[in-house]
Short mmCIF file of C-alpha atoms and ligand atoms in Angstrom, two decimals:
data_model
loop_
_atom_site.label_atom_id
_atom_site.label_comp_id
_atom_site.label_asym_id
_atom_site.label_seq_id
_atom_site.Cartn_x
_atom_site.Cartn_y
_atom_site.Cartn_z
CA MET A 237 0.02 0.12 0.11
CA ASN A 238 0.92 3.70 -0.49
CA MET A 239 2.45 5.28 2.74
CA PRO A 240 -0.25 6.41 4.85
CA SER A 241 0.06 10.08 5.94
CA LEU A 242 -1.29 11.82 8.94
CA GLU A 243 -4.78 13.33 8.01
CA SER A 244 -7.57 15.11 9.88
CA ARG A 245 -10.90 13.63 10.08
CA ASP A 246 -12.07 15.00 6.89
CA GLY A 247 -9.18 13.63 4.91
CA LEU A 248 -6.88 16.96 4.83
CA ALA A 249 -3.15 16.11 4.91
CA ILE A 250 -1.32 17.44 8.10
CA ALA A 251 1.70 19.47 7.14
CA ASP A 252 5.02 18.49 7.65
CA GLY A 253 5.64 21.82 9.54
CA ARG A 254 2.88 20.99 12.02
CA ILE A 255 4.40 17.64 12.87
CA ALA A 256 7.76 19.32 13.41
CA GLU A 257 5.96 21.84 15.75
CA PHE A 258 4.44 19.10 17.46
CA ARG A 259 7.72 17.21 18.07
CA ARG A 260 9.40 20.30 19.73
CA ALA A 261 7.20 20.04 22.56
CA PHE A 262 7.21 16.24 22.87
CA SER A 263 9.60 14.41 25.00
CA GLY A 264 8.67 10.88 23.73
CA ASP A 265 9.30 9.16 20.51
CA VAL A 266 7.42 10.33 17.21
CA ILE A 267 6.95 7.47 14.75
CA LEU A 268 5.85 8.01 11.32
CA PRO A 269 5.07 5.63 8.41
CA GLY A 270 8.50 4.90 6.73
CA ASP A 271 10.54 5.08 10.06
CA ALA A 272 12.52 1.91 11.10
CA GLY A 273 10.18 1.17 14.04
CA TYR A 274 7.08 1.88 12.35
CA ASP A 275 5.95 -1.61 11.60
CA ALA A 276 6.80 -2.90 15.16
CA ALA A 277 5.24 -0.01 16.64
CA ARG A 278 1.82 -0.47 14.68
CA ARG A 279 1.68 -4.26 15.78
CA ILE A 280 -0.44 -5.33 18.67
CA TRP A 281 -1.22 -8.64 20.35
CA ASN A 282 -4.06 -9.58 17.66
CA ALA A 283 -2.47 -10.27 14.31
CA SER A 284 -5.82 -9.93 12.72
CA ILE A 285 -5.60 -6.22 13.11
CA ASP A 286 -3.58 -4.35 10.59
CA ARG A 287 -4.00 -0.69 10.66
CA TYR A 288 -1.65 2.05 9.65
CA PRO A 289 -1.65 5.02 11.92
CA GLY A 290 -0.80 8.55 10.48
CA MET A 291 1.44 9.18 13.40
CA ILE A 292 2.33 7.16 16.70
CA ALA A 293 3.32 9.36 19.43
CA ARG A 294 5.02 7.36 22.20
CA CYS A 295 4.69 9.28 25.27
CA ALA A 296 7.40 9.47 27.83
CA ALA A 297 5.48 11.62 30.36
CA ASP A 298 1.95 12.98 31.33
CA ALA A 299 2.76 16.23 29.71
CA ASP A 300 3.26 14.32 26.52
CA VAL A 301 -0.27 13.01 26.58
CA ALA A 302 -1.67 16.49 27.40
CA HIS A 303 0.22 17.80 24.37
CA ALA A 304 -0.84 14.88 22.04
CA VAL A 305 -4.68 15.35 22.99
CA ARG A 306 -4.38 19.31 22.28
CA PHE A 307 -2.57 18.66 18.96
CA ALA A 308 -5.34 16.20 17.85
CA ARG A 309 -7.98 18.60 18.86
CA ALA A 310 -6.63 21.42 17.05
CA ASP A 311 -5.75 19.45 13.95
CA ASP A 312 -9.42 17.34 14.19
CA LEU A 313 -7.47 14.24 14.00
CA VAL A 314 -8.94 10.67 14.75
CA VAL A 315 -7.10 9.46 17.87
CA ALA A 316 -6.61 5.88 19.28
CA VAL A 317 -5.31 5.38 22.73
CA ARG A 318 -2.92 2.41 23.11
CA GLY A 319 -2.17 1.06 26.60
CA GLY A 320 -1.17 -2.79 26.49
CA GLY A 321 -2.74 -3.43 23.07
CA HIS A 322 -4.64 -6.40 24.00
CA ASN A 323 -8.22 -5.40 23.03
CA VAL A 324 -9.22 -7.97 20.61
CA GLY A 325 -11.03 -5.64 18.30
CA GLY A 326 -7.93 -3.49 17.92
CA ARG A 327 -9.15 -0.21 19.44
CA ALA A 328 -5.54 0.56 20.32
CA LEU A 329 -5.09 1.54 16.54
CA CYS A 330 -6.36 3.58 13.75
CA ASP A 331 -5.90 4.36 10.10
CA ARG A 332 -4.25 7.60 9.50
CA GLY A 333 -5.17 9.35 12.68
CA LEU A 334 -2.91 9.61 15.71
CA VAL A 335 -2.05 6.99 18.18
CA ILE A 336 -1.24 8.02 21.78
CA ASP A 337 0.85 5.43 22.59
CA LEU A 338 1.45 4.90 26.34
CA SER A 339 3.56 1.69 26.23
CA ALA A 340 6.70 3.72 27.27
CA MET A 341 4.55 4.69 30.45
CA ARG A 342 5.16 1.53 32.91
CA GLY A 343 6.18 2.83 36.05
CA VAL A 344 5.11 1.20 39.30
CA ARG A 345 5.58 2.52 42.54
CA VAL A 346 4.42 0.66 45.74
CA ASP A 347 3.65 2.31 49.05
CA PRO A 348 3.96 -0.68 51.39
CA ASP A 349 2.60 1.24 54.51
CA ARG A 350 -0.49 2.54 52.74
CA ARG A 351 -0.85 -0.60 50.65
CA THR A 352 -1.09 1.29 47.42
CA ALA A 353 0.69 0.89 44.04
CA ARG A 354 0.89 4.00 41.58
CA VAL A 355 0.93 2.62 38.09
CA GLN A 356 1.22 4.50 34.87
CA GLY A 357 -1.41 4.11 32.04
CA GLY A 358 0.58 1.71 29.68
CA ALA A 359 1.94 -0.66 32.43
CA THR A 360 1.29 -4.56 31.72
CA LEU A 361 -0.19 -6.79 34.58
CA ALA A 362 3.24 -8.17 34.74
CA ASP A 363 4.85 -4.74 35.55
CA VAL A 364 2.45 -4.43 38.49
CA ASP A 365 2.71 -8.01 39.87
CA ARG A 366 6.70 -7.78 39.81
CA GLU A 367 7.00 -4.66 42.07
CA THR A 368 3.88 -5.35 44.51
CA HIS A 369 5.04 -8.92 44.87
CA ARG A 370 8.41 -7.52 46.54
CA PHE A 371 6.27 -6.42 49.51
CA GLY A 372 4.03 -9.41 49.61
CA LEU A 373 1.22 -7.51 48.13
CA ALA A 374 -1.05 -7.74 44.99
CA VAL A 375 -3.55 -5.74 42.99
CA PRO A 376 -6.70 -7.70 41.75
CA LEU A 377 -5.92 -7.78 37.83
CA GLY A 378 -6.45 -10.14 34.89
CA VAL A 379 -5.00 -13.69 34.25
CA VAL A 380 -2.68 -13.13 31.31
CA SER A 381 0.20 -10.93 32.37
CA ARG A 382 0.88 -9.15 29.11
CA THR A 383 -2.47 -7.50 29.22
CA GLY A 384 -2.31 -3.75 29.80
CA VAL A 385 -3.77 -2.40 33.21
CA GLY A 386 -5.13 0.59 31.06
CA GLY A 387 -7.96 -1.00 29.15
CA LEU A 388 -8.31 -3.95 31.68
CA THR A 389 -9.21 -1.43 34.62
CA LEU A 390 -11.19 0.91 32.67
CA GLY A 391 -13.44 -1.96 31.45
CA GLY A 392 -13.95 -3.57 34.99
CA GLY A 393 -11.31 -6.11 35.15
CA VAL A 394 -11.80 -9.73 36.45
CA GLY A 395 -9.04 -11.74 37.52
CA TRP A 396 -7.68 -14.46 40.08
CA LEU A 397 -8.45 -12.26 43.14
CA VAL A 398 -11.75 -11.01 41.91
CA ARG A 399 -14.00 -13.14 44.37
CA LYS A 400 -11.96 -12.26 47.32
CA TYR A 401 -11.08 -8.39 46.42
CA GLY A 402 -13.42 -7.53 43.67
CA LEU A 403 -13.04 -6.17 40.39
CA THR A 404 -9.82 -4.19 39.29
CA CYS A 405 -11.87 -1.07 39.01
CA ASP A 406 -13.20 -1.62 42.76
CA ASN A 407 -9.70 -1.17 43.79
CA VAL A 408 -8.81 2.10 42.10
CA LEU A 409 -8.54 4.99 44.71
CA SER A 410 -7.86 7.63 41.96
CA PHE A 411 -7.17 8.21 38.57
CA GLU A 412 -4.98 10.64 36.99
CA LEU A 413 -6.06 11.72 33.35
CA VAL A 414 -6.19 13.87 30.52
CA THR A 415 -9.77 14.67 29.23
CA ALA A 416 -10.81 15.84 25.76
CA ASP A 417 -10.30 19.28 26.36
CA GLY A 418 -6.57 18.66 27.33
CA ARG A 419 -6.92 19.24 31.11
CA THR A 420 -5.23 17.09 33.66
CA LEU A 421 -7.71 15.81 36.25
CA THR A 422 -7.99 13.68 39.32
CA ALA A 423 -10.86 11.41 39.78
CA SER A 424 -11.39 10.03 43.13
CA ALA A 425 -14.19 9.52 45.78
CA GLU A 426 -13.31 13.36 46.74
CA GLU A 427 -12.35 15.01 43.43
CA ASN A 428 -14.56 14.79 40.46
CA PRO A 429 -16.63 11.95 42.10
CA ASP A 430 -18.83 11.73 38.83
CA LEU A 431 -15.90 11.05 36.50
CA PHE A 432 -14.64 8.51 39.29
CA TRP A 433 -17.92 6.51 39.02
CA ALA A 434 -17.65 6.61 35.17
CA LEU A 435 -14.07 5.45 34.79
CA ARG A 436 -14.88 2.29 36.80
CA GLY A 437 -16.35 0.39 34.03
CA GLY A 438 -16.94 3.10 31.49
CA GLY A 439 -13.98 2.15 29.38
CA GLY A 440 -11.58 4.62 27.35
CA ASN A 441 -14.62 6.98 26.77
CA PHE A 442 -13.71 9.79 29.33
CA GLY A 443 -9.98 10.62 28.88
CA VAL A 444 -6.32 9.07 28.67
CA VAL A 445 -5.44 7.81 32.09
CA THR A 446 -1.86 8.49 32.92
CA SER A 447 -1.82 6.75 36.26
CA PHE A 448 -4.00 4.66 38.48
CA LEU A 449 -3.68 4.57 42.13
CA TYR A 450 -4.77 1.09 43.24
CA ARG A 451 -5.45 -0.36 46.64
CA ALA A 452 -3.12 -3.58 47.08
CA HIS A 453 -3.74 -6.48 49.37
CA PRO A 454 -1.56 -9.07 51.25
CA VAL A 455 -1.46 -11.75 48.71
CA SER A 456 2.02 -13.55 48.33
CA THR A 457 1.74 -17.09 47.62
CA VAL A 458 -1.34 -19.06 46.43
CA LEU A 459 -2.60 -22.49 45.85
CA GLY A 460 -3.38 -22.77 42.39
CA GLY A 461 -2.79 -24.33 38.69
CA LEU A 462 -4.88 -26.62 36.27
CA ILE A 463 -6.38 -29.89 36.60
CA VAL A 464 -6.91 -31.38 33.12
CA HIS A 465 -9.52 -34.04 32.47
CA ALA A 466 -10.14 -36.03 29.12
CA ARG A 467 -12.58 -34.15 26.83
CA ASP A 468 -15.03 -37.02 27.03
CA GLN A 469 -15.37 -35.86 30.63
CA ALA A 470 -16.36 -32.29 29.86
CA GLY A 471 -20.24 -32.71 30.71
CA PRO A 472 -19.56 -34.31 34.28
CA VAL A 473 -16.64 -31.80 35.05
CA LEU A 474 -18.78 -28.48 34.13
CA ARG A 475 -21.56 -29.98 36.46
CA HIS A 476 -19.11 -30.73 38.97
CA TYR A 477 -17.67 -26.97 38.63
CA ARG A 478 -21.03 -25.68 38.86
CA HIS A 479 -21.90 -27.58 42.04
CA VAL A 480 -18.53 -26.63 43.65
CA MET A 481 -18.81 -23.04 42.75
CA GLN A 482 -21.97 -22.64 44.26
CA SER A 483 -20.70 -22.92 47.77
CA ALA A 484 -17.00 -21.92 47.22
CA PRO A 485 -15.33 -19.30 49.42
CA ASP A 486 -14.52 -16.22 48.35
CA GLU A 487 -10.98 -16.98 48.35
CA LEU A 488 -11.29 -19.29 45.70
CA THR A 489 -11.80 -18.30 42.06
CA ALA A 490 -11.97 -21.07 39.24
CA TYR A 491 -12.69 -21.11 35.51
CA ALA A 492 -13.64 -24.02 33.40
CA GLY A 493 -12.31 -24.24 29.87
CA PHE A 494 -12.45 -26.50 26.74
CA ILE A 495 -8.93 -26.47 25.70
CA THR A 496 -6.30 -28.45 23.63
CA THR A 497 -3.15 -29.71 25.39
CA PRO A 498 0.13 -28.79 23.88
CA ASP A 499 0.64 -32.27 22.47
CA GLY A 500 -2.80 -31.86 20.60
CA VAL A 501 -5.34 -33.56 22.81
CA PRO A 502 -8.61 -32.17 23.29
CA ALA A 503 -9.28 -31.71 26.94
CA MET A 504 -11.50 -30.11 29.74
CA ALA A 505 -9.47 -27.91 32.37
CA VAL A 506 -10.32 -26.28 35.43
CA ILE A 507 -7.83 -23.67 36.24
CA ALA A 508 -8.38 -22.50 39.94
CA CYS A 509 -6.59 -20.02 42.64
CA HIS A 510 -7.09 -19.87 46.17
CA CYS A 511 -5.52 -16.74 47.71
CA GLY A 512 -6.20 -17.77 51.36
CA GLU A 513 -4.40 -19.37 54.31
CA GLU A 514 -2.71 -22.89 53.41
CA ALA A 515 -4.90 -25.31 55.35
CA GLU A 516 -8.05 -23.55 54.05
CA ALA A 517 -6.75 -23.58 50.73
CA GLU A 518 -6.12 -27.25 50.55
CA ARG A 519 -9.45 -27.82 52.04
CA ALA A 520 -11.30 -25.81 49.52
CA MET A 521 -9.36 -27.08 46.55
CA ARG A 522 -10.05 -30.62 47.46
CA PRO A 523 -13.68 -31.26 45.59
CA LEU A 524 -12.13 -30.13 42.48
CA ARG A 525 -9.05 -31.97 42.79
CA GLU A 526 -10.82 -35.19 43.92
CA PHE A 527 -13.28 -35.47 41.16
CA GLY A 528 -13.06 -38.06 38.47
CA HIS A 529 -9.75 -39.26 37.16
CA PRO A 530 -7.82 -36.21 35.87
CA LEU A 531 -5.00 -36.77 33.12
CA LEU A 532 -3.26 -34.04 35.36
CA ASP A 533 -3.38 -32.41 38.46
CA ALA A 534 -0.78 -29.49 38.63
CA ILE A 535 -2.34 -27.75 41.68
CA GLN A 536 0.37 -26.66 43.77
CA ARG A 537 1.70 -23.65 45.97
CA MET A 538 3.20 -20.66 43.89
CA PRO A 539 4.10 -17.21 44.16
CA PHE A 540 1.19 -15.06 42.84
CA PRO A 541 3.14 -13.73 40.00
CA THR A 542 3.65 -17.27 38.82
CA MET A 543 -0.08 -17.87 38.89
CA GLN A 544 -0.61 -14.67 36.83
CA GLN A 545 1.75 -16.07 34.06
CA LEU A 546 0.21 -19.61 33.88
CA LEU A 547 -1.87 -18.74 30.74
CA ASP A 548 0.47 -16.56 29.07
CA ASP A 549 1.66 -19.20 26.53
CA ALA A 550 -1.74 -19.96 25.53
CA PHE A 551 -2.33 -16.36 24.06
CA PRO A 552 0.88 -15.75 22.54
CA ASP A 553 1.55 -12.27 20.58
CA GLY A 554 1.04 -12.44 16.99
CA THR A 555 -1.85 -15.03 16.44
CA TYR A 556 -4.82 -14.42 14.84
CA ASN A 557 -7.94 -13.87 16.89
CA TYR A 558 -11.81 -13.39 16.93
CA TRP A 559 -13.65 -13.57 20.33
CA LYS A 560 -17.16 -13.46 21.38
CA SER A 561 -18.68 -13.65 24.67
CA THR A 562 -21.98 -13.52 26.59
CA PHE A 563 -22.94 -14.01 30.27
CA ILE A 564 -25.57 -16.71 30.87
CA ARG A 565 -27.92 -16.89 33.77
CA ASP A 566 -27.47 -20.51 34.51
CA LEU A 567 -24.79 -23.14 33.48
CA SER A 568 -27.95 -25.50 33.04
CA ASP A 569 -27.62 -28.99 31.73
CA GLU A 570 -28.91 -27.76 28.44
CA VAL A 571 -26.14 -25.12 28.24
CA ILE A 572 -23.62 -27.92 29.20
CA ASP A 573 -24.87 -30.01 26.50
CA LEU A 574 -24.66 -27.22 23.90
CA LEU A 575 -21.17 -26.12 24.90
CA VAL A 576 -19.89 -29.66 24.76
CA GLU A 577 -21.14 -30.38 21.29
CA HIS A 578 -20.30 -26.81 19.80
CA ALA A 579 -16.80 -26.92 21.66
CA SER A 580 -15.84 -30.21 19.92
CA ARG A 581 -16.37 -28.44 16.64
CA ALA A 582 -13.42 -25.98 17.01
CA ARG A 583 -10.78 -26.82 14.36
CA SER A 584 -8.06 -24.74 15.75
CA PRO A 585 -6.17 -26.50 18.57
CA LEU A 586 -5.39 -22.75 19.88
CA SER A 587 -9.06 -22.16 20.17
CA ALA A 588 -10.69 -22.19 23.52
CA VAL A 589 -14.05 -21.84 25.38
CA VAL A 590 -13.89 -20.54 28.92
CA ILE A 591 -16.61 -20.38 31.49
CA GLU A 592 -15.98 -17.90 34.31
CA LEU A 593 -18.10 -17.34 37.38
CA TYR A 594 -17.07 -14.16 39.38
CA GLY A 595 -19.38 -13.24 42.42
CA GLY A 596 -17.99 -12.93 45.99
CA ALA A 597 -16.69 -9.41 46.43
CA ALA A 598 -17.60 -8.19 43.01
CA ASP A 599 -21.40 -9.17 43.85
CA ARG A 600 -21.23 -6.85 47.15
CA VAL A 601 -21.11 -3.69 45.13
CA GLY A 602 -24.23 -2.48 43.49
CA ASP A 603 -24.82 -2.52 39.90
CA ALA A 604 -25.14 1.29 39.86
CA ASP A 605 -22.24 2.07 42.37
CA THR A 606 -19.85 2.11 39.57
CA ALA A 607 -20.10 2.13 35.80
CA PHE A 608 -19.39 -1.85 35.70
CA ALA A 609 -23.11 -3.05 35.41
CA GLN A 610 -22.82 -6.81 35.19
CA ARG A 611 -22.02 -7.89 38.54
CA ARG A 612 -24.83 -10.31 39.03
CA ALA A 613 -25.08 -11.37 35.26
CA GLY A 614 -24.05 -15.17 35.93
CA TYR A 615 -21.45 -17.10 34.18
CA ASP A 616 -19.30 -15.34 31.38
CA VAL A 617 -18.77 -17.53 28.58
CA GLY A 618 -15.79 -16.58 26.53
CA ILE A 619 -15.14 -17.94 22.99
CA MET A 620 -11.96 -17.46 21.90
CA ALA A 621 -10.96 -18.33 18.29
CA GLN A 622 -7.28 -18.38 17.89
CA TRP A 623 -5.32 -19.59 14.83
CA THR A 624 -2.03 -18.94 13.08
CA GLU A 625 -2.85 -19.25 9.08
CA PRO A 626 -4.70 -16.11 7.80
CA PRO A 627 -6.56 -18.07 5.13
CA GLU A 628 -8.26 -20.25 7.95
CA THR A 629 -9.97 -16.98 9.08
CA ASP A 630 -13.61 -17.40 7.88
CA GLU A 631 -13.58 -21.14 9.28
CA HIS A 632 -12.47 -19.93 12.82
CA THR A 633 -14.63 -16.89 13.03
CA ALA A 634 -17.57 -18.92 11.73
CA TRP A 635 -17.05 -21.39 14.66
CA ALA A 636 -16.99 -18.50 17.24
CA ARG A 637 -20.05 -16.98 15.81
CA GLY A 638 -21.82 -20.21 15.51
CA LEU A 639 -21.57 -20.88 19.18
CA SER A 640 -22.31 -17.46 20.25
CA GLN A 641 -25.76 -17.86 18.16
CA ALA A 642 -26.67 -20.99 19.92
CA LEU A 643 -26.05 -19.28 23.27
CA GLU A 644 -28.22 -16.34 22.57
CA PRO A 645 -31.54 -17.99 23.94
CA HIS A 646 -29.57 -18.67 27.17
CA SER A 647 -27.78 -15.28 27.56
CA SER A 648 -28.84 -12.96 30.42
CA GLY A 649 -28.35 -10.03 27.92
CA GLY A 650 -25.31 -9.07 29.71
CA TYR A 651 -21.75 -8.70 28.04
CA LEU A 652 -18.43 -8.11 29.60
CA LEU A 653 -16.71 -4.93 28.22
CA ASN A 654 -13.34 -6.25 28.14
CA PHE A 655 -14.12 -9.38 26.04
CA LEU A 656 -16.19 -7.70 23.40
CA GLY A 657 -14.46 -7.61 19.66
CA GLU A 658 -16.22 -5.45 17.02
CA GLU A 659 -19.58 -5.57 18.30
CA GLY A 660 -22.51 -3.49 17.38
CA GLU A 661 -23.74 -0.28 19.45
CA ASP A 662 -26.60 -2.34 20.77
CA THR A 663 -24.08 -4.96 22.33
CA VAL A 664 -22.06 -2.33 23.93
CA ARG A 665 -25.07 -0.49 25.35
CA ARG A 666 -26.11 -3.89 26.86
CA ALA A 667 -22.61 -4.40 28.34
CA PHE A 668 -23.19 -0.97 30.06
CA GLY A 669 -26.79 -1.94 30.99
CA GLY A 670 -28.63 0.33 33.20
CA ASN A 671 -25.77 2.52 33.62
CA TYR A 672 -25.86 3.70 30.08
CA PRO A 673 -27.89 6.81 30.35
CA ARG A 674 -25.76 8.20 32.97
CA LEU A 675 -22.70 7.49 31.23
CA ALA A 676 -23.89 9.07 28.04
CA GLU A 677 -24.74 12.21 30.26
CA LEU A 678 -21.30 12.32 31.65
CA LYS A 679 -19.75 11.66 28.20
CA ARG A 680 -21.79 14.92 27.14
CA ARG A 681 -20.13 16.76 29.98
CA TYR A 682 -16.43 15.64 29.62
CA ASP A 683 -16.29 14.66 25.91
CA PRO A 684 -19.11 16.29 23.94
CA THR A 685 -17.58 15.88 20.51
CA ASN A 686 -16.97 12.26 21.32
CA PHE A 687 -13.22 12.96 20.70
CA PHE A 688 -12.36 9.42 22.33
CA ARG A 689 -14.56 7.17 20.14
CA LEU A 690 -12.26 4.27 19.33
CA ASN A 691 -13.23 2.25 22.23
CA GLN A 692 -16.52 0.57 23.46
CA ASN A 693 -18.22 3.64 22.59
CA ILE A 694 -20.77 5.92 24.64
CA GLN A 695 -22.67 8.57 22.64
CA PRO A 696 -22.67 11.76 24.35
CA ALA A 697 -26.43 12.27 25.32
CA ALA A 698 -28.24 14.88 23.09
P1 FAD B 19 -5.44 -1.88 24.38
O1 FAD B 19 -6.03 -2.28 23.20
O2 FAD B 19 -4.26 -0.78 24.32
O3 FAD B 19 -6.78 -0.86 24.74
C1 FAD B 19 -8.10 -1.10 25.07
C2 FAD B 19 -8.98 0.12 25.04
O4 FAD B 19 -8.72 0.82 26.28
C3 FAD B 19 -8.84 1.03 24.01
O5 FAD B 19 -9.95 1.43 23.60
C4 FAD B 19 -7.97 2.00 24.71
O6 FAD B 19 -8.15 3.28 24.01
C5 FAD B 19 -8.34 2.03 26.15
N1 FAD B 19 -7.16 2.21 26.81
C6 FAD B 19 -6.22 1.69 27.06
N2 FAD B 19 -5.38 2.16 28.22
C7 FAD B 19 -5.89 3.33 28.37
C8 FAD B 19 -5.54 4.50 29.48
N3 FAD B 19 -4.38 4.26 30.10
N4 FAD B 19 -6.46 5.51 29.37
C9 FAD B 19 -7.55 5.60 28.52
N5 FAD B 19 -7.78 4.66 27.85
C10 FAD B 19 -6.96 3.52 27.67
N6 FAD B 19 -9.83 -8.87 30.74
C11 FAD B 19 -10.04 -9.17 32.19
O7 FAD B 19 -10.91 -8.22 32.70
N7 FAD B 19 -9.41 -10.19 32.64
C12 FAD B 19 -8.79 -11.04 32.24
O8 FAD B 19 -8.23 -12.02 32.84
C13 FAD B 19 -8.43 -10.72 30.86
N8 FAD B 19 -7.70 -11.42 30.16
C14 FAD B 19 -7.15 -11.35 28.87
C15 FAD B 19 -6.29 -11.96 28.13
C16 FAD B 19 -6.00 -11.71 26.69
C17 FAD B 19 -4.74 -12.71 26.03
C18 FAD B 19 -6.46 -10.60 26.25
C19 FAD B 19 -6.20 -10.21 24.78
C20 FAD B 19 -7.58 -9.95 26.79
C21 FAD B 19 -7.85 -10.32 28.18
N9 FAD B 19 -8.65 -9.31 28.83
C22 FAD B 19 -8.99 -9.72 30.15
C23 FAD B 19 -9.31 -8.16 28.15
C24 FAD B 19 -8.68 -7.01 28.47
O9 FAD B 19 -8.85 -6.50 29.57
C25 FAD B 19 -9.11 -5.84 27.51
O10 FAD B 19 -8.92 -6.42 26.00
C26 FAD B 19 -8.37 -4.82 27.57
O11 FAD B 19 -9.17 -3.53 26.68
C27 FAD B 19 -6.89 -4.65 27.44
O12 FAD B 19 -6.38 -3.56 27.81
P2 FAD B 19 -5.05 -3.11 27.18
O13 FAD B 19 -4.52 -1.74 27.77
O14 FAD B 19 -3.95 -4.16 26.76
O15 FAD B 19 -5.43 -2.88 25.58
#
């Protein structure tokens, strides 16, 4: 293709002089089409996304973010914000517009006395775990360590500590952000509380978060890992998983997944983490471990950052991905049968279907207390098509869509914002649920022109 250039929304090229002017007040790296690092800089986790930004502004400091926002406003540019680059729909990138790239802003500072962690907006989960673990602390984040805290936190954030300590967004004490008018604001319970509400689950709609202040918890070593059963045991394993989780303690979070083992054997896995005291952990994990005849029981005590990386190899950088997900109210026998039948039709060994139950502390916050509206929506079913050969794209996406459609009659009508790919406006609205009108009102107040629109977008209220 021809080298893309930086263009305004209505297709006018931005003059080189303007870009030179931008550079003068920018302390990070400006990466343009044709530069040596351009192709690497426009690559994200999902290789299915192939976009050509007109300019990538890799920020080194908060002031760079504010400068980039003001520049984009003045020149009416399309803007994408890149955190960890793990949004499956590729919202971190745009064509011909400006990418505000936070991937060089990954600093983490832990205050062990206050049990807090100040984390820059482009950090990955691994960056946070590495620093907090030094003090025997952990922030509740997600389950794949290369994911960005930015998108994950703004979308809610579910992971191994969700039932004990809540969603990631429930553990944010304050956000520092640059809003659409280029101002730098703090959002916390005391300052701009309406914005604080919206940022806890409202996605990237309200500004670029330059840093998060998180509450950290005393979690150092956990009992966790994988239990793998033969695939023909999928039905019984899922029924047992449902039974165990109905009375599981908050310390135990477990997911069940249709996977293929590294040596190519279709299997049914339970992956679990107990963050509590050792004897309690052994006791709570026992029903999962003693069920049936697992091919593998790799449950063991491990440092929490190791638990956080157990699934990394299953989601390598540079594969092709298409995800669907929905909440289902009940993991009924009918749904289990449907899952067993459809999951067996997956044609890529990298594809998976994962059933996740949250609850616990996440449920003890009201649906309207933060922007995250799906606390009581049931089990999330993530359908993750992943493959390595581009010509196979249609086959694998059709499989994911087929299962998603089959699940529709069982859907609770809720969706997990963080797992949405390229979905229509209706699905995004349903993910925000009853909070949408308030979010739209706040969007009108903080971003009336919908400057931040490459996200799970909220239309500003009329
Ligand atoms: P990006 O693609 O960089 O950004 C995603 C969106 O967030 C974009 O709209 C972007 O503009 C916005 N954004 C990012 N950073 C900022 C910021 N600092 N300020 C303002 N806007 C920002 N989710 C979970 O909740 N739990 C999980 O366990 C989990 N596991 C995952 C595993 C894998 C392999 C993948 C691919 C995704 C997973 N997710 C999980 C989903 C993930 O949380 C979302 O895809 C999230 O958007 C990723 O954030 P990111 O910063 O890496 O993404």
